[in-house]
Amino acid sequence: MKLALELEFPDDQAANVLRLLQNTPNVTARVIPHPASTVPGAVPVTSEAELEKLFQQLAGSWQSDENGDELNRWLREDRQDQPRDIEL
């Protein structure tokens, strides 16, 4: 059965919702942007290959003077959590 479903949720939750749908067995989920949400002048992605190409251009594009070990150390030092005693 093929079912078209329109969902509305905050942008910050969109990736999680799509990931949940895509990880559901025997379900194919794809994003079809709503016409009102398109950005003027944006080029629409027409294939999975184009989407993969755009992702590869984005992935790893962030550059910094710090290496991975330094960033990892900073993240660990800036954590604000406290250890909890939990018995398993």
N, CA, C and O atoms as a GROMACS GRO file, in nm:
protein
  352
    1MET      N    1   0.085  -0.117   0.000
    1MET     CA    2   0.000   0.000   0.000
    1MET      C    3   0.090   0.123   0.000
    1MET      O    4   0.192   0.126   0.068
    2LYS      N    5   0.051   0.222  -0.075
    2LYS     CA    6   0.123   0.348  -0.081
    2LYS      C    7   0.034   0.453  -0.016
    2LYS      O    8  -0.083   0.467  -0.050
    3LEU      N    9   0.090   0.528   0.078
    3LEU     CA   10   0.015   0.626   0.154
    3LEU      C   11   0.092   0.756   0.156
    3LEU      O   12   0.210   0.758   0.192
    4ALA      N   13   0.028   0.864   0.118
    4ALA     CA   14   0.089   0.997   0.125
    4ALA      C   15   0.044   1.060   0.256
    4ALA      O   16  -0.075   1.063   0.287
    5LEU      N   17   0.140   1.109   0.332
    5LEU     CA   18   0.111   1.164   0.463
    5LEU      C   19   0.182   1.297   0.477
    5LEU      O   20   0.301   1.306   0.446
    6GLU      N   21   0.113   1.398   0.522
    6GLU     CA   22   0.174   1.529   0.542
    6GLU      C   23   0.186   1.552   0.692
    6GLU      O   24   0.086   1.548   0.764
    7LEU      N   25   0.308   1.576   0.738
    7LEU     CA   26   0.335   1.602   0.879
    7LEU      C   27   0.392   1.742   0.895
    7LEU      O   28   0.460   1.792   0.806
    8GLU      N   29   0.364   1.802   1.007
    8GLU     CA   30   0.422   1.933   1.035
    8GLU      C   31   0.485   1.927   1.174
    8GLU      O   32   0.420   1.888   1.270
    9PHE      N   33   0.611   1.965   1.182
    9PHE     CA   34   0.682   1.965   1.308
    9PHE      C   35   0.794   2.068   1.300
    9PHE      O   36   0.828   2.113   1.191
   10PRO      N   37   0.851   2.108   1.415
   10PRO     CA   38   0.957   2.209   1.415
   10PRO      C   39   1.078   2.164   1.335
   10PRO      O   40   1.109   2.045   1.329
   11ASP      N   41   1.147   2.259   1.273
   11ASP     CA   42   1.265   2.229   1.192
   11ASP      C   43   1.370   2.152   1.269
   11ASP      O   44   1.436   2.064   1.213
   12ASP      N   45   1.388   2.183   1.397
   12ASP     CA   46   1.493   2.116   1.474
   12ASP      C   47   1.462   1.969   1.499
   12ASP      O   48   1.551   1.894   1.541
   13GLN      N   49   1.339   1.925   1.475
   13GLN     CA   50   1.303   1.785   1.493
   13GLN      C   51   1.290   1.710   1.360
   13GLN      O   52   1.270   1.589   1.359
   14ALA      N   53   1.303   1.780   1.251
   14ALA     CA   54   1.280   1.721   1.118
   14ALA      C   55   1.374   1.604   1.092
   14ALA      O   56   1.329   1.499   1.045
   15ALA      N   57   1.501   1.619   1.120
   15ALA     CA   58   1.597   1.512   1.092
   15ALA      C   59   1.565   1.388   1.174
   15ALA      O   60   1.573   1.276   1.122
   16ASN      N   61   1.529   1.406   1.300
   16ASN     CA   62   1.497   1.291   1.384
   16ASN      C   63   1.372   1.218   1.336
   16ASN      O   64   1.369   1.095   1.335
   17VAL      N   65   1.270   1.292   1.296
   17VAL     CA   66   1.147   1.231   1.247
   17VAL      C   67   1.174   1.153   1.119
   17VAL      O   68   1.128   1.040   1.104
   18LEU      N   69   1.248   1.212   1.026
   18LEU     CA   70   1.278   1.144   0.902
   18LEU      C   71   1.363   1.020   0.927
   18LEU      O   72   1.341   0.916   0.865
   19ARG      N   73   1.460   1.029   1.018
   19ARG     CA   74   1.545   0.915   1.051
   19ARG      C   75   1.460   0.801   1.108
   19ARG      O   76   1.482   0.685   1.073
   20LEU      N   77   1.366   0.832   1.195
   20LEU     CA   78   1.278   0.729   1.251
   20LEU      C   79   1.197   0.661   1.141
   20LEU      O   80   1.184   0.539   1.140
   21LEU      N   81   1.144   0.739   1.049
   21LEU     CA   82   1.066   0.681   0.939
   21LEU      C   83   1.153   0.594   0.849
   21LEU      O   84   1.111   0.486   0.808
   22GLN      N   85   1.274   0.640   0.819
   22GLN     CA   86   1.361   0.564   0.729
   22GLN      C   87   1.411   0.436   0.794
   22GLN      O   88   1.442   0.340   0.722
   23ASN      N   89   1.420   0.431   0.928
   23ASN     CA   90   1.468   0.312   0.996
   23ASN      C   91   1.358   0.212   1.026
   23ASN      O   92   1.383   0.106   1.083
   24THR      N   93   1.236   0.244   0.988
   24THR     CA   94   1.125   0.151   1.007
   24THR      C   95   1.133   0.044   0.898
   24THR      O   96   1.140   0.078   0.780
   25PRO      N   97   1.132  -0.085   0.937
   25PRO     CA   98   1.145  -0.191   0.836
   25PRO      C   99   1.034  -0.184   0.730
   25PRO      O  100   0.919  -0.154   0.761
   26ASN      N  101   1.071  -0.212   0.607
   26ASN     CA  102   0.978  -0.219   0.495
   26ASN      C  103   0.906  -0.088   0.466
   26ASN      O  104   0.794  -0.089   0.414
   27VAL      N  105   0.968   0.024   0.501
   27VAL     CA  106   0.907   0.154   0.475
   27VAL      C  107   1.006   0.239   0.394
   27VAL      O  108   1.124   0.246   0.426
   28THR      N  109   0.956   0.301   0.291
   28THR     CA  110   1.036   0.396   0.214
   28THR      C  111   0.984   0.534   0.246
   28THR      O  112   0.867   0.564   0.223
   29ALA      N  113   1.071   0.619   0.298
   29ALA     CA  114   1.032   0.755   0.332
   29ALA      C  115   1.115   0.851   0.250
   29ALA      O  116   1.237   0.836   0.240
   30ARG      N  117   1.051   0.949   0.191
   30ARG     CA  118   1.124   1.050   0.118
   30ARG      C  119   1.062   1.186   0.146
   30ARG      O  120   0.944   1.198   0.179
   31VAL      N  121   1.145   1.288   0.133
   31VAL     CA  122   1.102   1.424   0.162
   31VAL      C  123   1.057   1.490   0.033
   31VAL      O  124   1.131   1.494  -0.066
   32ILE      N  125   0.937   1.542   0.034
   32ILE     CA  126   0.885   1.622  -0.076
   32ILE      C  127   0.855   1.759  -0.017
   32ILE      O  128   0.754   1.775   0.053
   33PRO      N  129   0.939   1.858  -0.042
   33PRO     CA  130   0.920   1.989   0.019
   33PRO      C  131   0.784   2.050  -0.017
   33PRO      O  132   0.734   2.037  -0.129
   34HIS      N  133   0.728   2.115   0.080
   34HIS     CA  134   0.602   2.186   0.059
   34HIS      C  135   0.634   2.310  -0.025
   34HIS      O  136   0.734   2.377   0.001
   35PRO      N  137   0.551   2.342  -0.124
   35PRO     CA  138   0.580   2.459  -0.208
   35PRO      C  139   0.599   2.589  -0.130
   35PRO      O  140   0.677   2.674  -0.172
   36ALA      N  141   0.530   2.604  -0.019
   36ALA     CA  142   0.542   2.728   0.060
   36ALA      C  143   0.674   2.734   0.135
   36ALA      O  144   0.714   2.842   0.180
   37SER      N  145   0.742   2.621   0.150
   37SER     CA  146   0.866   2.621   0.228
   37SER      C  147   0.991   2.629   0.142
   37SER      O  148   1.102   2.628   0.196
   38THR      N  149   0.976   2.636   0.012
   38THR     CA  150   1.094   2.643  -0.074
   38THR      C  151   1.154   2.783  -0.070
   38THR      O  152   1.085   2.883  -0.054
   39VAL      N  153   1.285   2.786  -0.086
   39VAL     CA  154   1.359   2.912  -0.084
   39VAL      C  155   1.365   2.967  -0.225
   39VAL      O  156   1.404   2.895  -0.317
   40PRO      N  157   1.326   3.093  -0.245
   40PRO     CA  158   1.332   3.150  -0.379
   40PRO      C  159   1.474   3.144  -0.435
   40PRO      O  160   1.570   3.180  -0.366
   41GLY      N  161   1.487   3.099  -0.558
   41GLY     CA  162   1.619   3.090  -0.620
   41GLY      C  163   1.693   2.961  -0.589
   41GLY      O  164   1.800   2.938  -0.645
   42ALA      N  165   1.640   2.876  -0.501
   42ALA     CA  166   1.706   2.751  -0.467
   42ALA      C  167   1.689   2.652  -0.582
   42ALA      O  168   1.586   2.651  -0.650
   43VAL      N  169   1.790   2.570  -0.602
   43VAL     CA  170   1.784   2.469  -0.707
   43VAL      C  171   1.732   2.340  -0.646
   43VAL      O  172   1.793   2.288  -0.552
   44PRO      N  173   1.621   2.286  -0.696
   44PRO     CA  174   1.566   2.163  -0.638
   44PRO      C  175   1.654   2.042  -0.669
   44PRO      O  176   1.714   2.034  -0.776
   45VAL      N  177   1.662   1.950  -0.575
   45VAL     CA  178   1.736   1.827  -0.593
   45VAL      C  179   1.643   1.729  -0.662
   45VAL      O  180   1.533   1.703  -0.613
   46THR      N  181   1.686   1.674  -0.775
   46THR     CA  182   1.596   1.589  -0.853
   46THR      C  183   1.628   1.441  -0.843
   46THR      O  184   1.550   1.359  -0.891
   47SER      N  185   1.740   1.404  -0.782
   47SER     CA  186   1.773   1.262  -0.775
   47SER      C  187   1.852   1.232  -0.648
   47SER      O  188   1.907   1.321  -0.584
   48GLU      N  189   1.857   1.103  -0.614
   48GLU     CA  190   1.936   1.060  -0.500
   48GLU      C  191   2.084   1.088  -0.524
   48GLU      O  192   2.157   1.121  -0.430
   49ALA      N  193   2.129   1.076  -0.648
   49ALA     CA  194   2.269   1.102  -0.680
   49ALA      C  195   2.305   1.249  -0.655
   49ALA      O  196   2.412   1.279  -0.603
   50GLU      N  197   2.214   1.340  -0.691
   50GLU     CA  198   2.239   1.482  -0.666
   50GLU      C  199   2.241   1.510  -0.516
   50GLU      O  200   2.325   1.587  -0.467
   51LEU      N  201   2.150   1.448  -0.443
   51LEU     CA  202   2.145   1.465  -0.298
   51LEU      C  203   2.273   1.414  -0.234
   51LEU      O  204   2.328   1.479  -0.145
   52GLU      N  205   2.321   1.299  -0.278
   52GLU     CA  206   2.447   1.243  -0.227
   52GLU      C  207   2.564   1.336  -0.260
   52GLU      O  208   2.652   1.356  -0.176
   53LYS      N  209   2.566   1.391  -0.381
   53LYS     CA  210   2.673   1.483  -0.421
   53LYS      C  211   2.672   1.608  -0.332
   53LYS      O  212   2.778   1.652  -0.287
   54LEU      N  213   2.555   1.664  -0.306
   54LEU     CA  214   2.545   1.781  -0.219
   54LEU      C  215   2.591   1.749  -0.078
   54LEU      O  216   2.659   1.829  -0.014
   55PHE      N  217   2.553   1.631  -0.029
   55PHE     CA  218   2.595   1.590   0.106
   55PHE      C  219   2.748   1.578   0.113
   55PHE      O  220   2.809   1.624   0.210
   56GLN      N  221   2.809   1.517   0.012
   56GLN     CA  222   2.954   1.500   0.012
   56GLN      C  223   3.026   1.635   0.007
   56GLN      O  224   3.135   1.650   0.062
   57GLN      N  225   2.966   1.733  -0.060
   57GLN     CA  226   3.026   1.866  -0.064
   57GLN      C  227   3.019   1.931   0.075
   57GLN      O  228   3.110   2.004   0.115
   58LEU      N  229   2.911   1.903   0.147
   58LEU     CA  230   2.893   1.961   0.279
   58LEU      C  231   2.976   1.888   0.384
   58LEU      O  232   3.036   1.952   0.470
   59ALA      N  233   2.978   1.756   0.379
   59ALA     CA  234   3.048   1.677   0.480
   59ALA      C  235   3.196   1.709   0.479
   59ALA      O  236   3.260   1.708   0.374
   60GLY      N  237   3.250   1.735   0.594
   60GLY     CA  238   3.391   1.764   0.606
   60GLY      C  239   3.430   1.904   0.563
   60GLY      O  240   3.549   1.934   0.552
   61SER      N  241   3.333   1.989   0.537
   61SER     CA  242   3.366   2.122   0.488
   61SER      C  243   3.405   2.219   0.599
   61SER      O  244   3.464   2.324   0.572
   62TRP      N  245   3.374   2.185   0.724
   62TRP     CA  246   3.410   2.272   0.834
   62TRP      C  247   3.559   2.258   0.860
   62TRP      O  248   3.609   2.147   0.874
   63GLN      N  249   3.628   2.370   0.867
   63GLN     CA  250   3.772   2.368   0.889
   63GLN      C  251   3.805   2.450   1.013
   63GLN      O  252   3.738   2.548   1.044
   64SER      N  253   3.910   2.407   1.082
   64SER     CA  254   3.950   2.474   1.204
   64SER      C  255   4.100   2.458   1.224
   64SER      O  256   4.161   2.367   1.168
   65ASP      N  257   4.158   2.547   1.304
   65ASP     CA  258   4.300   2.534   1.337
   65ASP      C  259   4.324   2.424   1.440
   65ASP      O  260   4.436   2.375   1.454
   66GLU      N  261   4.217   2.384   1.512
   66GLU     CA  262   4.229   2.282   1.614
   66GLU      C  263   4.214   2.145   1.551
   66GLU      O  264   4.137   2.127   1.456
   67ASN      N  265   4.287   2.047   1.604
   67ASN     CA  266   4.270   1.911   1.553
   67ASN      C  267   4.162   1.841   1.634
   67ASN      O  268   4.109   1.897   1.730
   68GLY      N  269   4.130   1.719   1.596
   68GLY     CA  270   4.022   1.644   1.661
   68GLY      C  271   4.047   1.620   1.809
   68GLY      O  272   3.953   1.625   1.889
   69ASP      N  273   4.173   1.595   1.847
   69ASP     CA  274   4.204   1.571   1.988
   69ASP      C  275   4.178   1.695   2.073
   69ASP      O  276   4.126   1.686   2.184
   70GLU      N  277   4.214   1.812   2.020
   70GLU     CA  278   4.190   1.937   2.093
   70GLU      C  279   4.041   1.964   2.108
   70GLU      O  280   3.995   2.002   2.215
   71LEU      N  281   3.966   1.945   2.001
   71LEU     CA  282   3.821   1.965   2.008
   71LEU      C  283   3.757   1.869   2.107
   71LEU      O  284   3.668   1.907   2.183
   72ASN      N  285   3.801   1.744   2.105
   72ASN     CA  286   3.749   1.644   2.198
   72ASN      C  287   3.779   1.685   2.343
   72ASN      O  288   3.692   1.673   2.430
   73ARG      N  289   3.901   1.731   2.368
   73ARG     CA  290   3.938   1.775   2.504
   73ARG      C  291   3.851   1.892   2.548
   73ARG      O  292   3.804   1.895   2.661
   74TRP      N  293   3.828   1.989   2.459
   74TRP     CA  294   3.745   2.105   2.492
   74TRP      C  295   3.602   2.061   2.525
   74TRP      O  296   3.543   2.110   2.621
   75LEU      N  297   3.549   1.971   2.445
   75LEU     CA  298   3.412   1.924   2.472
   75LEU      C  299   3.403   1.855   2.607
   75LEU      O  300   3.308   1.878   2.682
   76ARG      N  301   3.501   1.771   2.639
   76ARG     CA  302   3.499   1.701   2.768
   76ARG      C  303   3.513   1.799   2.885
   76ARG      O  304   3.446   1.784   2.988
   77GLU      N  305   3.599   1.899   2.870
   77GLU     CA  306   3.619   1.996   2.977
   77GLU      C  307   3.497   2.084   2.999
   77GLU      O  308   3.470   2.126   3.112
   78ASP      N  309   3.422   2.113   2.893
   78ASP     CA  310   3.307   2.203   2.903
   78ASP      C  311   3.177   2.132   2.940
   78ASP      O  312   3.074   2.198   2.954
   79ARG      N  313   3.180   2.002   2.957
   79ARG     CA  314   3.058   1.931   2.994
   79ARG      C  315   3.011   1.975   3.131
   79ARG      O  316   3.092   2.002   3.220
   80GLN      N  317   2.881   1.984   3.147
   80GLN     CA  318   2.822   2.031   3.272
   80GLN      C  319   2.745   1.922   3.346
   80GLN      O  320   2.663   1.952   3.432
   81ASP      N  321   2.771   1.797   3.315
   81ASP     CA  322   2.697   1.690   3.381
   81ASP      C  323   2.771   1.638   3.504
   81ASP      O  324   2.890   1.664   3.522
   82GLN      N  325   2.700   1.566   3.587
   82GLN     CA  326   2.756   1.507   3.708
   82GLN      C  327   2.741   1.356   3.699
   82GLN      O  328   2.639   1.307   3.650
   83PRO      N  329   2.841   1.281   3.746
   83PRO     CA  330   2.827   1.135   3.744
   83PRO      C  331   2.712   1.090   3.834
   83PRO      O  332   2.687   1.150   3.939
   84ARG      N  333   2.642   0.986   3.791
   84ARG     CA  334   2.531   0.932   3.870
   84ARG      C  335   2.564   0.789   3.912
   84ARG      O  336   2.619   0.712   3.833
   85ASP      N  337   2.531   0.756   4.033
   85ASP     CA  338   2.548   0.619   4.080
   85ASP      C  339   2.427   0.538   4.041
   85ASP      O  340   2.319   0.555   4.098
   86ILE      N  341   2.444   0.449   3.944
   86ILE     CA  342   2.334   0.367   3.895
   86ILE      C  343   2.375   0.222   3.903
   86ILE      O  344   2.480   0.183   3.853
   87GLU      N  345   2.292   0.142   3.968
   87GLU     CA  346   2.317  -0.001   3.974
   87GLU      C  347   2.244  -0.070   3.862
   87GLU      O  348   2.123  -0.050   3.843
   88LEU      N  349   2.315  -0.151   3.786
   88LEU     CA  350   2.253  -0.223   3.676
   88LEU      C  351   2.224  -0.366   3.716
   88LEU      O  352   2.172  -0.443   3.636
   0.00000   0.00000   0.00000
